[in-house]
Amino acid sequence: MLIARDLWKSYGEKAAVSGISLEAKAGEIVGLLGPNGAGKSTTVGMLCGLTPPDRGTVAIGGEPVGGDASAVKRRIGLVTQEVSLFEDLGAAANLELFGALYGVSADILKRRVDDALALVGLTENARARPATFSGGMKRRLNIACALVHDPDVLLLDEPTVGVDPQSRNAIFDNLETLRARGKALVYTTHYMEEAERLCDRVVIIDHGKVIATGTQESLLRMLPESARRVVIERSGTLEDVFLHLTGRDLRD
Amino acid sequence: MNALTALVRKDIVLYFANKRAVLVTVVAPILIAAFFGAVLGGPPKKPSRIPVAVVDLDASAVSKSIVAAMKSDTTFDLRETDEAQARSLVREGKVRAAAVIPAGFGDDAPKAMFRPNAKKPEIAVLYDPSQAMALALVKGLLAEHVMKQVSRAAFSPETGRKTIASIRGDVEKSAGLDDRQRRDLLSLFDSIDKLQSNTSATAPANAGTMQGFSMPFETREAEVSGNRERNYNGYAHSFAGMGVQFILFMGIELGVGLLLMRRLGLWKRLRAAPLSRATLLGSRIASGAVIASIIFALIYAAAIAVFGVRIDGSLVGFIAVGIAFAILTSTFGLLIAALGKTPEAARGIAILATLLLVMLGGAWVPTFVFPQWLQDVTVVVPTRWAIDGLEAMTWRGLGLEAAVMPVAAMLAVSALFAWIATKRFDWEE
């Protein structure tokens, strides 16, 4: 569904992304992992058409993602790291706005809004303003806003930052529902347990490059024998693999 | 609902959902304009009297008649007092000026009328330097009353004979006059003496009230404003000025709002949608212009309904000026968003720029009180065109043609602002 090939992006002399390629199939959740400054946000920006790559291509179902008004952007939903809601508009009004921006016609928008609210469990709060919501409710509405136009690909940039375990669990349930509906999801996170629970495959990037890709098991198998033994001795989690691959130095 | 309409609608709903913003941009200008309007003229009314003091150190018949004449003059609100009190009143700003009639004025002034080289008595006019414009008015009216009363004293039988006799003696003894001049002057005195004698003989009861010189003309005041039936309304200027100022403040909030959207990730979210840059920025211009137009309409509705401001000129011109200013405000906001780095810094600089714009545009004080060079320079300030245009369409009562230049100037500046904003706008997050 989503295919990115050889993406490059520099800001002045600094290379943010250097030749990243990745793929997300329909009904698949791909985890995009990397330490701070690894190039995750720049990659997501290029995947959704916000940031034009210096080189490389992004395509959805074979259609290249082009400029600002590119029609293929209607097939992409973006959940930003920030809670990007108009807090003084009602929950349904936020969804109606984003639906209109993606060209959803008025006759089906109402149903889409109801469906999106139902998916994230906010039907009872349709008229309430997000300013009155808890952090978890805002995060769920944030996801709903990216779904209201029924995209084929959903890009999620750390969508669970600052939410309680109950809300996080509800969000995971929502995402698994979407996977079951055949959506392709790219999930960026710092929480390795989230990636372990949700992601079918993981792409680990560092210094703007893909350093490993595969399932948790295949990543473990990719490690040299000595490193694999150390990781397994610890606990054999994805976090151990991640730390082994990206190092333990602080990234600020 | 298409994307552009949805974005514009969203901005309008959000703006008017913010009660504080509405309070600041609608209620505040009405209150402040009401204050300035009341101070600078208020509703149509007769000119107020000028508070003036007079000190009569002479206490002669002539000086008393001058004081009486000034008291009867409706231009003055006259207070008769002593010199120390007069100085105090001027210093405290309770009177605009004080005239001090010196001792001996009643004797010296009539003589000075006929003797060019005679020492003239001096009336001191103490004045408030902050009210210097009143000085010329007080001096002019004082001259009228003094001339009338002094000439009356010179020609009246009771006091004039003594004065003329004294002057006659001086003329007869003067070595500086040739025979012909002396003869002509003595002949003039004879004629005056004859007139005084006849006045006493024919109307002895009126001899003391003989008229002196009087002004050889009368004046009739007529205000020239848009409507002959109505006088100038000071609120017309104050509402134009404060309306312009606070609507520009709204423009600042629009620009800062965009910077806040960027900080909150909302701008990124909007940009992720399949929308052209023209749609995104155009919607901000359109929504800003609509909001500014609504605020403009609300402010002028209050001005018309409560403060008696009238559109005596072209209604179409008035609306056109309002819309052009609304577009100017909107593009000004976009410029702030394009040039500003952070919401906080942008707001501070934009408020300073706005205050300069409204000050130089004549929002606080009318531009006609500016020095001429400043009046010439400020034609490049777009707010001046807004205020001039609004005044032309309200109390000046001018036609649609008078709105053309202000509208064209504001639209030209709007185009410039929009062009700079689109060139400088940072699209990368």
PDB file of C-alpha atoms in Angstrom, chain B residues 32-240:
ATOM      1  CA  ILE B  32     -12.719  54.637  24.310  1.00  0.00           C
ATOM      2  CA  ALA B  33     -14.259  56.326  21.278  1.00  0.00           C
ATOM      3  CA  ALA B  34     -17.096  57.518  23.508  1.00  0.00           C
ATOM      4  CA  PHE B  35     -14.548  59.059  25.845  1.00  0.00           C
ATOM      5  CA  PHE B  36     -12.474  60.709  23.117  1.00  0.00           C
ATOM      6  CA  GLY B  37     -15.586  61.837  21.287  1.00  0.00           C
ATOM      7  CA  ALA B  38     -16.952  63.496  24.418  1.00  0.00           C
ATOM      8  CA  VAL B  39     -13.612  65.181  25.126  1.00  0.00           C
ATOM      9  CA  LEU B  40     -12.938  66.310  21.569  1.00  0.00           C
ATOM     10  CA  GLY B  41     -16.325  67.662  20.681  1.00  0.00           C
ATOM     11  CA  GLY B  42     -19.069  65.224  21.484  1.00  0.00           C
ATOM     12  CA  PRO B  43     -22.442  65.390  19.826  1.00  0.00           C
ATOM     13  CA  PRO B  44     -23.558  68.485  17.904  1.00  0.00           C
ATOM     14  CA  LYS B  45     -23.882  71.455  20.257  1.00  0.00           C
ATOM     15  CA  LYS B  46     -23.185  75.165  20.529  1.00  0.00           C
ATOM     16  CA  PRO B  47     -19.529  76.097  21.105  1.00  0.00           C
ATOM     17  CA  SER B  48     -18.710  76.263  24.793  1.00  0.00           C
ATOM     18  CA  ARG B  49     -17.723  79.577  26.404  1.00  0.00           C
ATOM     19  CA  ILE B  50     -14.043  80.279  26.958  1.00  0.00           C
ATOM     20  CA  PRO B  51     -13.234  80.688  30.628  1.00  0.00           C
ATOM     21  CA  VAL B  52     -11.398  84.009  30.998  1.00  0.00           C
ATOM     22  CA  ALA B  53     -10.529  86.222  33.976  1.00  0.00           C
ATOM     23  CA  VAL B  54     -10.269  90.006  34.054  1.00  0.00           C
ATOM     24  CA  VAL B  55      -8.504  92.192  36.598  1.00  0.00           C
ATOM     25  CA  ASP B  56      -9.586  95.835  36.749  1.00  0.00           C
ATOM     26  CA  LEU B  57      -6.809  97.779  38.483  1.00  0.00           C
ATOM     27  CA  ASP B  58      -8.155 101.047  37.077  1.00  0.00           C
ATOM     28  CA  ALA B  59     -11.749 100.942  38.266  1.00  0.00           C
ATOM     29  CA  SER B  60     -12.529 103.894  35.979  1.00  0.00           C
ATOM     30  CA  ALA B  61     -15.738 104.322  34.031  1.00  0.00           C
ATOM     31  CA  VAL B  62     -13.904 103.176  30.896  1.00  0.00           C
ATOM     32  CA  SER B  63     -12.438 100.025  32.452  1.00  0.00           C
ATOM     33  CA  LYS B  64     -15.730  99.159  34.115  1.00  0.00           C
ATOM     34  CA  SER B  65     -17.508  99.489  30.794  1.00  0.00           C
ATOM     35  CA  ILE B  66     -14.918  97.170  29.197  1.00  0.00           C
ATOM     36  CA  VAL B  67     -15.483  94.564  31.918  1.00  0.00           C
ATOM     37  CA  ALA B  68     -19.234  94.886  31.510  1.00  0.00           C
ATOM     38  CA  ALA B  69     -18.949  94.455  27.736  1.00  0.00           C
ATOM     39  CA  MET B  70     -16.827  91.336  28.166  1.00  0.00           C
ATOM     40  CA  LYS B  71     -19.323  89.929  30.653  1.00  0.00           C
ATOM     41  CA  SER B  72     -22.115  90.343  28.146  1.00  0.00           C
ATOM     42  CA  ASP B  73     -20.056  88.638  25.411  1.00  0.00           C
ATOM     43  CA  THR B  74     -21.326  85.041  25.036  1.00  0.00           C
ATOM     44  CA  THR B  75     -17.883  83.926  23.858  1.00  0.00           C
ATOM     45  CA  PHE B  76     -16.496  84.400  27.355  1.00  0.00           C
ATOM     46  CA  ASP B  77     -17.201  82.833  30.675  1.00  0.00           C
ATOM     47  CA  LEU B  78     -15.772  85.821  32.567  1.00  0.00           C
ATOM     48  CA  ARG B  79     -14.544  85.915  36.139  1.00  0.00           C
ATOM     49  CA  GLU B  80     -13.535  89.257  37.638  1.00  0.00           C
ATOM     50  CA  THR B  81     -10.834  88.865  40.229  1.00  0.00           C
ATOM     51  CA  ASP B  82      -7.568  90.295  41.572  1.00  0.00           C
ATOM     52  CA  GLU B  83      -4.212  89.829  39.863  1.00  0.00           C
ATOM     53  CA  ALA B  84      -2.825  87.135  42.183  1.00  0.00           C
ATOM     54  CA  GLN B  85      -5.982  85.105  41.904  1.00  0.00           C
ATOM     55  CA  ALA B  86      -5.971  85.560  38.116  1.00  0.00           C
ATOM     56  CA  ARG B  87      -2.426  84.182  37.851  1.00  0.00           C
ATOM     57  CA  SER B  88      -3.409  81.262  40.031  1.00  0.00           C
ATOM     58  CA  LEU B  89      -6.464  80.486  37.899  1.00  0.00           C
ATOM     59  CA  VAL B  90      -4.358  80.504  34.720  1.00  0.00           C
ATOM     60  CA  ARG B  91      -1.672  78.331  36.267  1.00  0.00           C
ATOM     61  CA  GLU B  92      -4.255  75.825  37.452  1.00  0.00           C
ATOM     62  CA  GLY B  93      -5.813  75.726  33.998  1.00  0.00           C
ATOM     63  CA  LYS B  94      -9.154  76.999  35.283  1.00  0.00           C
ATOM     64  CA  VAL B  95      -9.144  79.918  32.841  1.00  0.00           C
ATOM     65  CA  ARG B  96      -7.503  80.098  29.413  1.00  0.00           C
ATOM     66  CA  ALA B  97      -6.290  83.678  29.863  1.00  0.00           C
ATOM     67  CA  ALA B  98      -6.576  86.699  32.155  1.00  0.00           C
ATOM     68  CA  ALA B  99      -6.572  90.361  31.032  1.00  0.00           C
ATOM     69  CA  VAL B 100      -5.127  92.871  33.500  1.00  0.00           C
ATOM     70  CA  ILE B 101      -6.367  96.454  32.914  1.00  0.00           C
ATOM     71  CA  PRO B 102      -3.741  98.755  34.466  1.00  0.00           C
ATOM     72  CA  ALA B 103      -4.406 101.730  36.711  1.00  0.00           C
ATOM     73  CA  GLY B 104      -4.872 104.965  34.711  1.00  0.00           C
ATOM     74  CA  PHE B 105      -6.117 103.104  31.665  1.00  0.00           C
ATOM     75  CA  GLY B 106      -9.325 105.166  31.475  1.00  0.00           C
ATOM     76  CA  ASP B 107      -7.324 108.428  31.181  1.00  0.00           C
ATOM     77  CA  ASP B 108      -4.451 107.240  29.054  1.00  0.00           C
ATOM     78  CA  ALA B 109      -6.244 105.150  26.452  1.00  0.00           C
ATOM     79  CA  PRO B 110      -8.428 107.926  24.892  1.00  0.00           C
ATOM     80  CA  LYS B 111      -5.393 110.216  24.675  1.00  0.00           C
ATOM     81  CA  ALA B 112      -3.380 107.489  22.981  1.00  0.00           C
ATOM     82  CA  MET B 113      -6.032 107.309  20.277  1.00  0.00           C
ATOM     83  CA  PHE B 114      -5.116 110.785  18.927  1.00  0.00           C
ATOM     84  CA  ARG B 115      -1.429 111.021  19.829  1.00  0.00           C
ATOM     85  CA  PRO B 116       0.640 108.647  17.784  1.00  0.00           C
ATOM     86  CA  ASN B 117       3.723 109.178  19.883  1.00  0.00           C
ATOM     87  CA  ALA B 118       1.976 108.951  23.202  1.00  0.00           C
ATOM     88  CA  LYS B 119       2.851 106.106  25.532  1.00  0.00           C
ATOM     89  CA  LYS B 120       0.080 103.547  25.181  1.00  0.00           C
ATOM     90  CA  PRO B 121      -1.311 101.929  28.305  1.00  0.00           C
ATOM     91  CA  GLU B 122      -0.573  98.204  28.415  1.00  0.00           C
ATOM     92  CA  ILE B 123      -3.130  95.476  29.082  1.00  0.00           C
ATOM     93  CA  ALA B 124      -1.301  92.358  30.217  1.00  0.00           C
ATOM     94  CA  VAL B 125      -2.810  89.119  28.941  1.00  0.00           C
ATOM     95  CA  LEU B 126      -1.733  86.195  31.087  1.00  0.00           C
ATOM     96  CA  TYR B 127      -2.331  82.910  29.278  1.00  0.00           C
ATOM     97  CA  ASP B 128      -2.058  79.162  29.686  1.00  0.00           C
ATOM     98  CA  PRO B 129       0.699  77.964  27.314  1.00  0.00           C
ATOM     99  CA  SER B 130      -1.133  74.666  26.785  1.00  0.00           C
ATOM    100  CA  GLN B 131      -4.089  76.663  25.434  1.00  0.00           C
ATOM    101  CA  ALA B 132      -2.141  79.055  23.221  1.00  0.00           C
ATOM    102  CA  MET B 133      -4.807  78.885  20.515  1.00  0.00           C
ATOM    103  CA  ALA B 134      -7.208  80.646  22.874  1.00  0.00           C
ATOM    104  CA  LEU B 135      -4.805  83.581  23.252  1.00  0.00           C
ATOM    105  CA  ALA B 136      -5.425  84.940  19.748  1.00  0.00           C
ATOM    106  CA  LEU B 137      -9.168  84.714  20.260  1.00  0.00           C
ATOM    107  CA  VAL B 138      -9.042  86.496  23.605  1.00  0.00           C
ATOM    108  CA  LYS B 139      -6.804  89.257  22.215  1.00  0.00           C
ATOM    109  CA  GLY B 140      -9.072  89.788  19.232  1.00  0.00           C
ATOM    110  CA  LEU B 141     -12.239  90.077  21.271  1.00  0.00           C
ATOM    111  CA  LEU B 142     -10.494  92.221  23.865  1.00  0.00           C
ATOM    112  CA  ALA B 143      -9.435  94.626  21.090  1.00  0.00           C
ATOM    113  CA  GLU B 144     -13.024  94.940  19.929  1.00  0.00           C
ATOM    114  CA  HIS B 145     -14.398  95.728  23.381  1.00  0.00           C
ATOM    115  CA  VAL B 146     -11.565  98.114  24.298  1.00  0.00           C
ATOM    116  CA  MET B 147     -11.847 100.089  21.048  1.00  0.00           C
ATOM    117  CA  LYS B 148     -15.565 100.429  21.456  1.00  0.00           C
ATOM    118  CA  GLN B 149     -15.464 101.572  25.052  1.00  0.00           C
ATOM    119  CA  VAL B 150     -12.412 103.828  24.747  1.00  0.00           C
ATOM    120  CA  SER B 151     -13.727 105.593  21.633  1.00  0.00           C
ATOM    121  CA  ARG B 152     -17.048 105.994  23.348  1.00  0.00           C
ATOM    122  CA  ALA B 153     -15.279 107.669  26.251  1.00  0.00           C
ATOM    123  CA  ALA B 154     -13.357 109.923  23.863  1.00  0.00           C
ATOM    124  CA  PHE B 155     -16.443 111.142  22.040  1.00  0.00           C
ATOM    125  CA  SER B 156     -18.974 111.306  24.845  1.00  0.00           C
ATOM    126  CA  PRO B 157     -19.735 114.784  26.236  1.00  0.00           C
ATOM    127  CA  GLU B 158     -19.124 113.820  29.860  1.00  0.00           C
ATOM    128  CA  THR B 159     -15.636 112.391  29.640  1.00  0.00           C
ATOM    129  CA  GLY B 160     -14.627 113.324  26.114  1.00  0.00           C
ATOM    130  CA  ARG B 161     -14.500 117.097  26.592  1.00  0.00           C
ATOM    131  CA  LYS B 162     -11.897 116.863  29.298  1.00  0.00           C
ATOM    132  CA  THR B 163      -9.837 114.459  27.185  1.00  0.00           C
ATOM    133  CA  ILE B 164     -10.110 116.546  24.032  1.00  0.00           C
ATOM    134  CA  ALA B 165      -9.231 119.732  25.945  1.00  0.00           C
ATOM    135  CA  SER B 166      -6.094 118.065  27.251  1.00  0.00           C
ATOM    136  CA  ILE B 167      -5.080 116.859  23.796  1.00  0.00           C
ATOM    137  CA  ARG B 168      -5.851 120.260  22.265  1.00  0.00           C
ATOM    138  CA  GLY B 169      -3.391 121.914  24.671  1.00  0.00           C
ATOM    139  CA  ASP B 170      -0.710 119.423  23.678  1.00  0.00           C
ATOM    140  CA  VAL B 171      -1.306 120.024  19.980  1.00  0.00           C
ATOM    141  CA  GLU B 172      -1.163 123.788  20.341  1.00  0.00           C
ATOM    142  CA  LYS B 173       2.177 123.563  22.147  1.00  0.00           C
ATOM    143  CA  SER B 174       3.693 120.847  19.998  1.00  0.00           C
ATOM    144  CA  ALA B 175       6.793 121.912  18.082  1.00  0.00           C
ATOM    145  CA  GLY B 176       6.754 118.770  15.958  1.00  0.00           C
ATOM    146  CA  LEU B 177       3.707 119.795  13.953  1.00  0.00           C
ATOM    147  CA  ASP B 178       3.675 122.218  11.064  1.00  0.00           C
ATOM    148  CA  ASP B 179       0.947 124.871  10.907  1.00  0.00           C
ATOM    149  CA  ARG B 180      -1.212 122.991   8.493  1.00  0.00           C
ATOM    150  CA  GLN B 181      -1.246 119.764  10.533  1.00  0.00           C
ATOM    151  CA  ARG B 182      -1.916 121.746  13.710  1.00  0.00           C
ATOM    152  CA  ARG B 183      -4.774 123.583  12.023  1.00  0.00           C
ATOM    153  CA  ASP B 184      -6.363 120.349  10.752  1.00  0.00           C
ATOM    154  CA  LEU B 185      -6.193 118.666  14.151  1.00  0.00           C
ATOM    155  CA  LEU B 186      -7.640 121.650  15.956  1.00  0.00           C
ATOM    156  CA  SER B 187     -10.427 121.718  13.387  1.00  0.00           C
ATOM    157  CA  LEU B 188     -11.093 118.022  14.136  1.00  0.00           C
ATOM    158  CA  PHE B 189     -11.282 118.773  17.869  1.00  0.00           C
ATOM    159  CA  ASP B 190     -13.693 121.607  17.168  1.00  0.00           C
ATOM    160  CA  SER B 191     -15.918 119.222  15.231  1.00  0.00           C
ATOM    161  CA  ILE B 192     -15.851 116.678  18.069  1.00  0.00           C
ATOM    162  CA  ASP B 193     -16.618 119.402  20.595  1.00  0.00           C
ATOM    163  CA  LYS B 194     -19.542 120.535  18.440  1.00  0.00           C
ATOM    164  CA  LEU B 195     -20.839 116.943  18.226  1.00  0.00           C
ATOM    165  CA  GLN B 196     -20.575 116.551  22.005  1.00  0.00           C
ATOM    166  CA  SER B 197     -22.428 119.836  22.563  1.00  0.00           C
ATOM    167  CA  ASN B 198     -25.214 118.878  20.182  1.00  0.00           C
ATOM    168  CA  THR B 199     -25.580 115.464  21.793  1.00  0.00           C
ATOM    169  CA  SER B 200     -25.900 116.996  25.246  1.00  0.00           C
ATOM    170  CA  ALA B 201     -28.402 119.570  24.039  1.00  0.00           C
ATOM    171  CA  THR B 202     -30.680 117.328  21.998  1.00  0.00           C
ATOM    172  CA  ALA B 203     -30.670 114.166  24.134  1.00  0.00           C
ATOM    173  CA  PRO B 204     -29.234 114.921  27.576  1.00  0.00           C
ATOM    174  CA  ALA B 205     -30.554 111.645  28.954  1.00  0.00           C
ATOM    175  CA  ASN B 206     -28.560 109.661  26.407  1.00  0.00           C
ATOM    176  CA  ALA B 207     -25.404 111.719  26.553  1.00  0.00           C
ATOM    177  CA  GLY B 208     -23.641 109.212  28.767  1.00  0.00           C
ATOM    178  CA  THR B 209     -24.495 106.289  26.523  1.00  0.00           C
ATOM    179  CA  MET B 210     -23.150 107.716  23.280  1.00  0.00           C
ATOM    180  CA  GLN B 211     -21.799 104.946  21.083  1.00  0.00           C
ATOM    181  CA  GLY B 212     -18.094 104.820  20.319  1.00  0.00           C
ATOM    182  CA  PHE B 213     -16.436 103.025  17.436  1.00  0.00           C
ATOM    183  CA  SER B 214     -18.041  99.751  16.624  1.00  0.00           C
ATOM    184  CA  MET B 215     -17.078  96.882  14.381  1.00  0.00           C
ATOM    185  CA  PRO B 216     -17.984  97.817  10.805  1.00  0.00           C
ATOM    186  CA  PHE B 217     -19.324  94.336  10.132  1.00  0.00           C
ATOM    187  CA  GLU B 218     -21.202  91.463  11.676  1.00  0.00           C
ATOM    188  CA  THR B 219     -20.276  87.783  11.397  1.00  0.00           C
ATOM    189  CA  ARG B 220     -22.565  84.830  10.864  1.00  0.00           C
ATOM    190  CA  GLU B 221     -21.180  81.402  11.730  1.00  0.00           C
ATOM    191  CA  ALA B 222     -22.159  78.444   9.548  1.00  0.00           C
ATOM    192  CA  GLU B 223     -20.634  74.966   9.985  1.00  0.00           C
ATOM    193  CA  VAL B 224     -19.661  73.328   6.730  1.00  0.00           C
ATOM    194  CA  SER B 225     -20.235  69.600   7.137  1.00  0.00           C
ATOM    195  CA  GLY B 226     -22.038  66.856   5.296  1.00  0.00           C
ATOM    196  CA  ASN B 227     -25.537  67.776   6.294  1.00  0.00           C
ATOM    197  CA  ARG B 228     -26.889  71.288   6.637  1.00  0.00           C
ATOM    198  CA  GLU B 229     -29.406  70.094   9.166  1.00  0.00           C
ATOM    199  CA  ARG B 230     -26.777  68.636  11.473  1.00  0.00           C
ATOM    200  CA  ASN B 231     -23.637  70.015  13.068  1.00  0.00           C
ATOM    201  CA  TYR B 232     -20.251  68.308  13.347  1.00  0.00           C
ATOM    202  CA  ASN B 233     -20.238  65.321  15.658  1.00  0.00           C
ATOM    203  CA  GLY B 234     -16.946  64.735  17.470  1.00  0.00           C
ATOM    204  CA  TYR B 235     -17.754  61.045  17.798  1.00  0.00           C
ATOM    205  CA  ALA B 236     -17.421  60.648  14.019  1.00  0.00           C
ATOM    206  CA  HIS B 237     -13.661  61.100  14.311  1.00  0.00           C
ATOM    207  CA  SER B 238     -13.187  59.165  17.525  1.00  0.00           C
ATOM    208  CA  PHE B 239     -15.091  56.126  16.251  1.00  0.00           C
ATOM    209  CA  ALA B 240     -13.101  56.135  13.010  1.00  0.00           C
TER     210      ALA B 240
END
